[in-house]
Amino acid sequence: MLTPTGQITKNFSWHEILHSDTAVKYGIVNQPNSKQIDNVIALCVNMLQPLRDKLGNPIRVTSGFRCPELNAHKDIGGAPGSQHTRGEAVDIKVDSMTTQELFEFVISSGIVFDQAIQEYNDWVHLSYTTRRPNRQKAIYAIRTKSGRVRYTSFSKNNKNK
């Protein structure tokens, strides 16, 4: 199977969705199969590009598709069964916005998403699925002093975590 190349949508390329510095450093082939390719296309067409169009600013993908080997690597530490491994998730930043501003923009944008997770006040994890209805689930991920991750549902009462 060949690695997909070129543009997925007007503003998103296969390179930025598949690229991983960790994969390059450790020689991991981050290659999606045909179902994962379909999922990445659905994610970009139905969620990521519409979000980019509404924002009017570039979106930086910090992590996109991850093959299971890459997801499990000690430098990544992805959750088993992560939507990244199915081609259904990306971690993003927008240089002109704080993580909180981006998170709240996504929630209020009307864009269909499965999960929006404001992770550690560092990036926003977004997912989109075709396996079931998308949940529009907005969550904060916070690392406790003991190093564990605590998840809290977003509400107007607990914003700016």
PDB file of C-alpha atoms in Angstrom:
ATOM      1  CA  MET A   1       0.000   0.000   0.000  1.00  0.00           C
ATOM      2  CA  LEU A   2       1.264   3.484  -0.862  1.00  0.00           C
ATOM      3  CA  THR A   3       1.174   6.397   1.553  1.00  0.00           C
ATOM      4  CA  PRO A   4      -1.406   8.950   0.406  1.00  0.00           C
ATOM      5  CA  THR A   5       0.053  12.256  -0.783  1.00  0.00           C
ATOM      6  CA  GLY A   6      -1.203  15.663  -1.841  1.00  0.00           C
ATOM      7  CA  GLN A   7      -4.150  17.640  -0.540  1.00  0.00           C
ATOM      8  CA  ILE A   8      -7.133  16.189   1.297  1.00  0.00           C
ATOM      9  CA  THR A   9      -8.994  19.512   1.295  1.00  0.00           C
ATOM     10  CA  LYS A  10      -8.115  23.060   0.303  1.00  0.00           C
ATOM     11  CA  ASN A  11      -6.154  23.693   3.512  1.00  0.00           C
ATOM     12  CA  PHE A  12      -5.139  20.221   4.735  1.00  0.00           C
ATOM     13  CA  SER A  13      -2.584  17.833   3.267  1.00  0.00           C
ATOM     14  CA  TRP A  14      -1.798  14.182   3.856  1.00  0.00           C
ATOM     15  CA  HIS A  15       1.677  15.193   4.975  1.00  0.00           C
ATOM     16  CA  GLU A  16       0.447  17.237   7.939  1.00  0.00           C
ATOM     17  CA  ILE A  17      -2.108  14.599   8.992  1.00  0.00           C
ATOM     18  CA  LEU A  18       0.380  11.694   8.773  1.00  0.00           C
ATOM     19  CA  HIS A  19       3.640  13.365   9.837  1.00  0.00           C
ATOM     20  CA  SER A  20       5.102  12.524  13.238  1.00  0.00           C
ATOM     21  CA  ASP A  21       8.542  13.547  14.475  1.00  0.00           C
ATOM     22  CA  THR A  22       8.449  10.500  16.775  1.00  0.00           C
ATOM     23  CA  ALA A  23       7.723   8.168  13.852  1.00  0.00           C
ATOM     24  CA  VAL A  24      10.615   9.660  11.878  1.00  0.00           C
ATOM     25  CA  LYS A  25      13.002   9.494  14.857  1.00  0.00           C
ATOM     26  CA  TYR A  26      12.250   5.823  15.598  1.00  0.00           C
ATOM     27  CA  GLY A  27      11.653   4.569  12.048  1.00  0.00           C
ATOM     28  CA  ILE A  28       7.951   3.848  12.570  1.00  0.00           C
ATOM     29  CA  VAL A  29       5.967   3.619   9.337  1.00  0.00           C
ATOM     30  CA  ASN A  30       2.819   5.637  10.063  1.00  0.00           C
ATOM     31  CA  GLN A  31       0.749   4.164   7.238  1.00  0.00           C
ATOM     32  CA  PRO A  32      -3.077   4.176   7.248  1.00  0.00           C
ATOM     33  CA  ASN A  33      -5.105   1.360   5.711  1.00  0.00           C
ATOM     34  CA  SER A  34      -8.013   2.035   3.357  1.00  0.00           C
ATOM     35  CA  LYS A  35     -10.614   2.388   6.162  1.00  0.00           C
ATOM     36  CA  GLN A  36      -8.341   4.782   8.075  1.00  0.00           C
ATOM     37  CA  ILE A  37      -7.812   6.774   4.863  1.00  0.00           C
ATOM     38  CA  ASP A  38     -11.599   7.065   4.474  1.00  0.00           C
ATOM     39  CA  ASN A  39     -11.873   8.209   8.107  1.00  0.00           C
ATOM     40  CA  VAL A  40      -9.169  10.871   7.676  1.00  0.00           C
ATOM     41  CA  ILE A  41     -10.943  12.184   4.582  1.00  0.00           C
ATOM     42  CA  ALA A  42     -14.275  12.336   6.477  1.00  0.00           C
ATOM     43  CA  LEU A  43     -12.573  14.118   9.401  1.00  0.00           C
ATOM     44  CA  CYS A  44     -11.004  16.740   7.122  1.00  0.00           C
ATOM     45  CA  VAL A  45     -13.996  17.279   4.836  1.00  0.00           C
ATOM     46  CA  ASN A  46     -16.714  17.326   7.507  1.00  0.00           C
ATOM     47  CA  MET A  47     -14.978  18.920  10.496  1.00  0.00           C
ATOM     48  CA  LEU A  48     -11.465  20.289  10.018  1.00  0.00           C
ATOM     49  CA  GLN A  49     -11.951  22.249   6.769  1.00  0.00           C
ATOM     50  CA  PRO A  50     -15.302  23.744   7.874  1.00  0.00           C
ATOM     51  CA  LEU A  51     -13.628  24.798  11.129  1.00  0.00           C
ATOM     52  CA  ARG A  52     -10.749  26.401   9.183  1.00  0.00           C
ATOM     53  CA  ASP A  53     -13.245  28.221   6.956  1.00  0.00           C
ATOM     54  CA  LYS A  54     -15.127  29.622   9.980  1.00  0.00           C
ATOM     55  CA  LEU A  55     -11.932  30.602  11.800  1.00  0.00           C
ATOM     56  CA  GLY A  56     -10.376  32.373   8.849  1.00  0.00           C
ATOM     57  CA  ASN A  57      -6.963  31.506  10.331  1.00  0.00           C
ATOM     58  CA  PRO A  58      -4.546  28.616   9.752  1.00  0.00           C
ATOM     59  CA  ILE A  59      -4.895  25.549  11.946  1.00  0.00           C
ATOM     60  CA  ARG A  60      -1.699  23.769  12.967  1.00  0.00           C
ATOM     61  CA  VAL A  61      -2.079  19.987  13.287  1.00  0.00           C
ATOM     62  CA  THR A  62       0.278  18.864  16.060  1.00  0.00           C
ATOM     63  CA  SER A  63      -0.809  15.212  15.902  1.00  0.00           C
ATOM     64  CA  GLY A  64      -3.018  13.465  13.385  1.00  0.00           C
ATOM     65  CA  PHE A  65      -3.279   9.831  12.357  1.00  0.00           C
ATOM     66  CA  ARG A  66      -1.199   7.431  14.449  1.00  0.00           C
ATOM     67  CA  CYS A  67      -0.694   3.788  13.592  1.00  0.00           C
ATOM     68  CA  PRO A  68      -1.027   1.545  16.688  1.00  0.00           C
ATOM     69  CA  GLU A  69       2.761   1.202  17.050  1.00  0.00           C
ATOM     70  CA  LEU A  70       3.219   4.978  17.051  1.00  0.00           C
ATOM     71  CA  ASN A  71       0.276   5.537  19.400  1.00  0.00           C
ATOM     72  CA  ALA A  72       1.707   3.047  21.916  1.00  0.00           C
ATOM     73  CA  HIS A  73       5.260   4.457  21.750  1.00  0.00           C
ATOM     74  CA  LYS A  74       6.578   5.761  25.087  1.00  0.00           C
ATOM     75  CA  ASP A  75       7.119   9.242  23.604  1.00  0.00           C
ATOM     76  CA  ILE A  76       3.434   9.442  22.588  1.00  0.00           C
ATOM     77  CA  GLY A  77       1.631   7.530  25.316  1.00  0.00           C
ATOM     78  CA  GLY A  78      -1.666   7.490  23.451  1.00  0.00           C
ATOM     79  CA  ALA A  79      -4.664   5.781  24.973  1.00  0.00           C
ATOM     80  CA  PRO A  80      -5.341   2.263  23.701  1.00  0.00           C
ATOM     81  CA  GLY A  81      -8.185   2.525  21.196  1.00  0.00           C
ATOM     82  CA  SER A  82      -7.480   6.217  20.594  1.00  0.00           C
ATOM     83  CA  GLN A  83      -9.482   7.758  17.781  1.00  0.00           C
ATOM     84  CA  HIS A  84      -6.101   8.860  16.356  1.00  0.00           C
ATOM     85  CA  THR A  85      -5.464   5.183  15.449  1.00  0.00           C
ATOM     86  CA  ARG A  86      -8.693   5.047  13.441  1.00  0.00           C
ATOM     87  CA  GLY A  87      -7.966   8.269  11.543  1.00  0.00           C
ATOM     88  CA  GLU A  88     -10.783  10.001  13.418  1.00  0.00           C
ATOM     89  CA  ALA A  89      -8.819  12.548  15.503  1.00  0.00           C
ATOM     90  CA  VAL A  90      -6.363  15.416  15.363  1.00  0.00           C
ATOM     91  CA  ASP A  91      -4.701  17.612  17.958  1.00  0.00           C
ATOM     92  CA  ILE A  92      -4.618  21.244  16.861  1.00  0.00           C
ATOM     93  CA  LYS A  93      -3.464  24.730  17.737  1.00  0.00           C
ATOM     94  CA  VAL A  94      -4.181  28.120  16.202  1.00  0.00           C
ATOM     95  CA  ASP A  95      -1.266  30.493  16.688  1.00  0.00           C
ATOM     96  CA  SER A  96      -3.478  33.585  17.002  1.00  0.00           C
ATOM     97  CA  MET A  97      -5.652  32.059  19.783  1.00  0.00           C
ATOM     98  CA  THR A  98      -5.178  30.630  23.241  1.00  0.00           C
ATOM     99  CA  THR A  99      -6.094  26.996  23.703  1.00  0.00           C
ATOM    100  CA  GLN A 100      -9.156  28.054  25.695  1.00  0.00           C
ATOM    101  CA  GLU A 101     -10.285  30.496  22.984  1.00  0.00           C
ATOM    102  CA  LEU A 102      -9.929  27.789  20.336  1.00  0.00           C
ATOM    103  CA  PHE A 103     -11.795  25.253  22.485  1.00  0.00           C
ATOM    104  CA  GLU A 104     -14.702  27.635  23.066  1.00  0.00           C
ATOM    105  CA  PHE A 105     -14.744  28.635  19.379  1.00  0.00           C
ATOM    106  CA  VAL A 106     -15.080  24.987  18.348  1.00  0.00           C
ATOM    107  CA  ILE A 107     -17.913  24.412  20.821  1.00  0.00           C
ATOM    108  CA  SER A 108     -19.862  27.464  19.680  1.00  0.00           C
ATOM    109  CA  SER A 109     -19.057  27.156  15.946  1.00  0.00           C
ATOM    110  CA  GLY A 110     -21.849  24.792  14.940  1.00  0.00           C
ATOM    111  CA  ILE A 111     -19.253  22.388  13.510  1.00  0.00           C
ATOM    112  CA  VAL A 112     -20.175  18.733  14.029  1.00  0.00           C
ATOM    113  CA  PHE A 113     -17.581  16.894  16.129  1.00  0.00           C
ATOM    114  CA  ASP A 114     -17.472  13.786  18.266  1.00  0.00           C
ATOM    115  CA  GLN A 115     -15.171  15.098  20.993  1.00  0.00           C
ATOM    116  CA  ALA A 116     -13.447  18.394  21.688  1.00  0.00           C
ATOM    117  CA  ILE A 117     -10.944  18.027  24.505  1.00  0.00           C
ATOM    118  CA  GLN A 118      -8.965  20.971  25.826  1.00  0.00           C
ATOM    119  CA  GLU A 119      -5.871  19.033  26.863  1.00  0.00           C
ATOM    120  CA  TYR A 120      -3.614  20.428  29.586  1.00  0.00           C
ATOM    121  CA  ASN A 121      -4.206  23.965  28.302  1.00  0.00           C
ATOM    122  CA  ASP A 122      -1.758  23.090  25.502  1.00  0.00           C
ATOM    123  CA  TRP A 123      -3.799  21.862  22.501  1.00  0.00           C
ATOM    124  CA  VAL A 124      -7.325  20.911  21.449  1.00  0.00           C
ATOM    125  CA  HIS A 125      -8.067  17.309  20.532  1.00  0.00           C
ATOM    126  CA  LEU A 126     -10.887  17.059  17.981  1.00  0.00           C
ATOM    127  CA  SER A 127     -12.528  13.956  16.637  1.00  0.00           C
ATOM    128  CA  TYR A 128     -15.163  13.095  14.047  1.00  0.00           C
ATOM    129  CA  THR A 129     -16.595   9.668  13.376  1.00  0.00           C
ATOM    130  CA  THR A 130     -18.763   7.964  10.776  1.00  0.00           C
ATOM    131  CA  ARG A 131     -19.311   4.866  12.979  1.00  0.00           C
ATOM    132  CA  ARG A 132     -22.169   6.413  14.962  1.00  0.00           C
ATOM    133  CA  PRO A 133     -23.704   9.832  15.586  1.00  0.00           C
ATOM    134  CA  ASN A 134     -21.134  12.410  16.712  1.00  0.00           C
ATOM    135  CA  ARG A 135     -21.629  13.261  20.394  1.00  0.00           C
ATOM    136  CA  GLN A 136     -20.613  16.955  20.532  1.00  0.00           C
ATOM    137  CA  LYS A 137     -18.838  16.053  23.784  1.00  0.00           C
ATOM    138  CA  ALA A 138     -16.700  18.889  25.213  1.00  0.00           C
ATOM    139  CA  ILE A 139     -14.192  17.976  27.919  1.00  0.00           C
ATOM    140  CA  TYR A 140     -11.212  19.347  29.819  1.00  0.00           C
ATOM    141  CA  ALA A 141      -8.228  17.058  30.419  1.00  0.00           C
ATOM    142  CA  ILE A 142      -6.202  18.157  33.418  1.00  0.00           C
ATOM    143  CA  ARG A 143      -3.080  16.507  34.824  1.00  0.00           C
ATOM    144  CA  THR A 144      -3.223  16.261  38.626  1.00  0.00           C
ATOM    145  CA  LYS A 145      -0.227  16.758  40.931  1.00  0.00           C
ATOM    146  CA  SER A 146       0.147  12.976  41.101  1.00  0.00           C
ATOM    147  CA  GLY A 147       0.431  12.826  37.293  1.00  0.00           C
ATOM    148  CA  ARG A 148      -2.956  11.250  36.650  1.00  0.00           C
ATOM    149  CA  VAL A 149      -5.318  12.693  34.065  1.00  0.00           C
ATOM    150  CA  ARG A 150      -8.673  13.976  35.253  1.00  0.00           C
ATOM    151  CA  TYR A 151     -11.491  14.636  32.766  1.00  0.00           C
ATOM    152  CA  THR A 152     -14.181  17.230  33.436  1.00  0.00           C
ATOM    153  CA  SER A 153     -17.150  18.005  31.205  1.00  0.00           C
ATOM    154  CA  PHE A 154     -17.266  21.526  29.833  1.00  0.00           C
ATOM    155  CA  SER A 155     -19.947  23.849  31.072  1.00  0.00           C
ATOM    156  CA  LYS A 156     -20.157  27.609  31.213  1.00  0.00           C
ATOM    157  CA  ASN A 157     -19.593  27.320  34.992  1.00  0.00           C
ATOM    158  CA  ASN A 158     -16.196  25.603  34.709  1.00  0.00           C
ATOM    159  CA  LYS A 159     -14.638  27.333  31.700  1.00  0.00           C
ATOM    160  CA  ASN A 160     -11.108  28.734  31.785  1.00  0.00           C
ATOM    161  CA  LYS A 161      -9.675  25.669  33.537  1.00  0.00           C
TER     162      LYS A 161
END
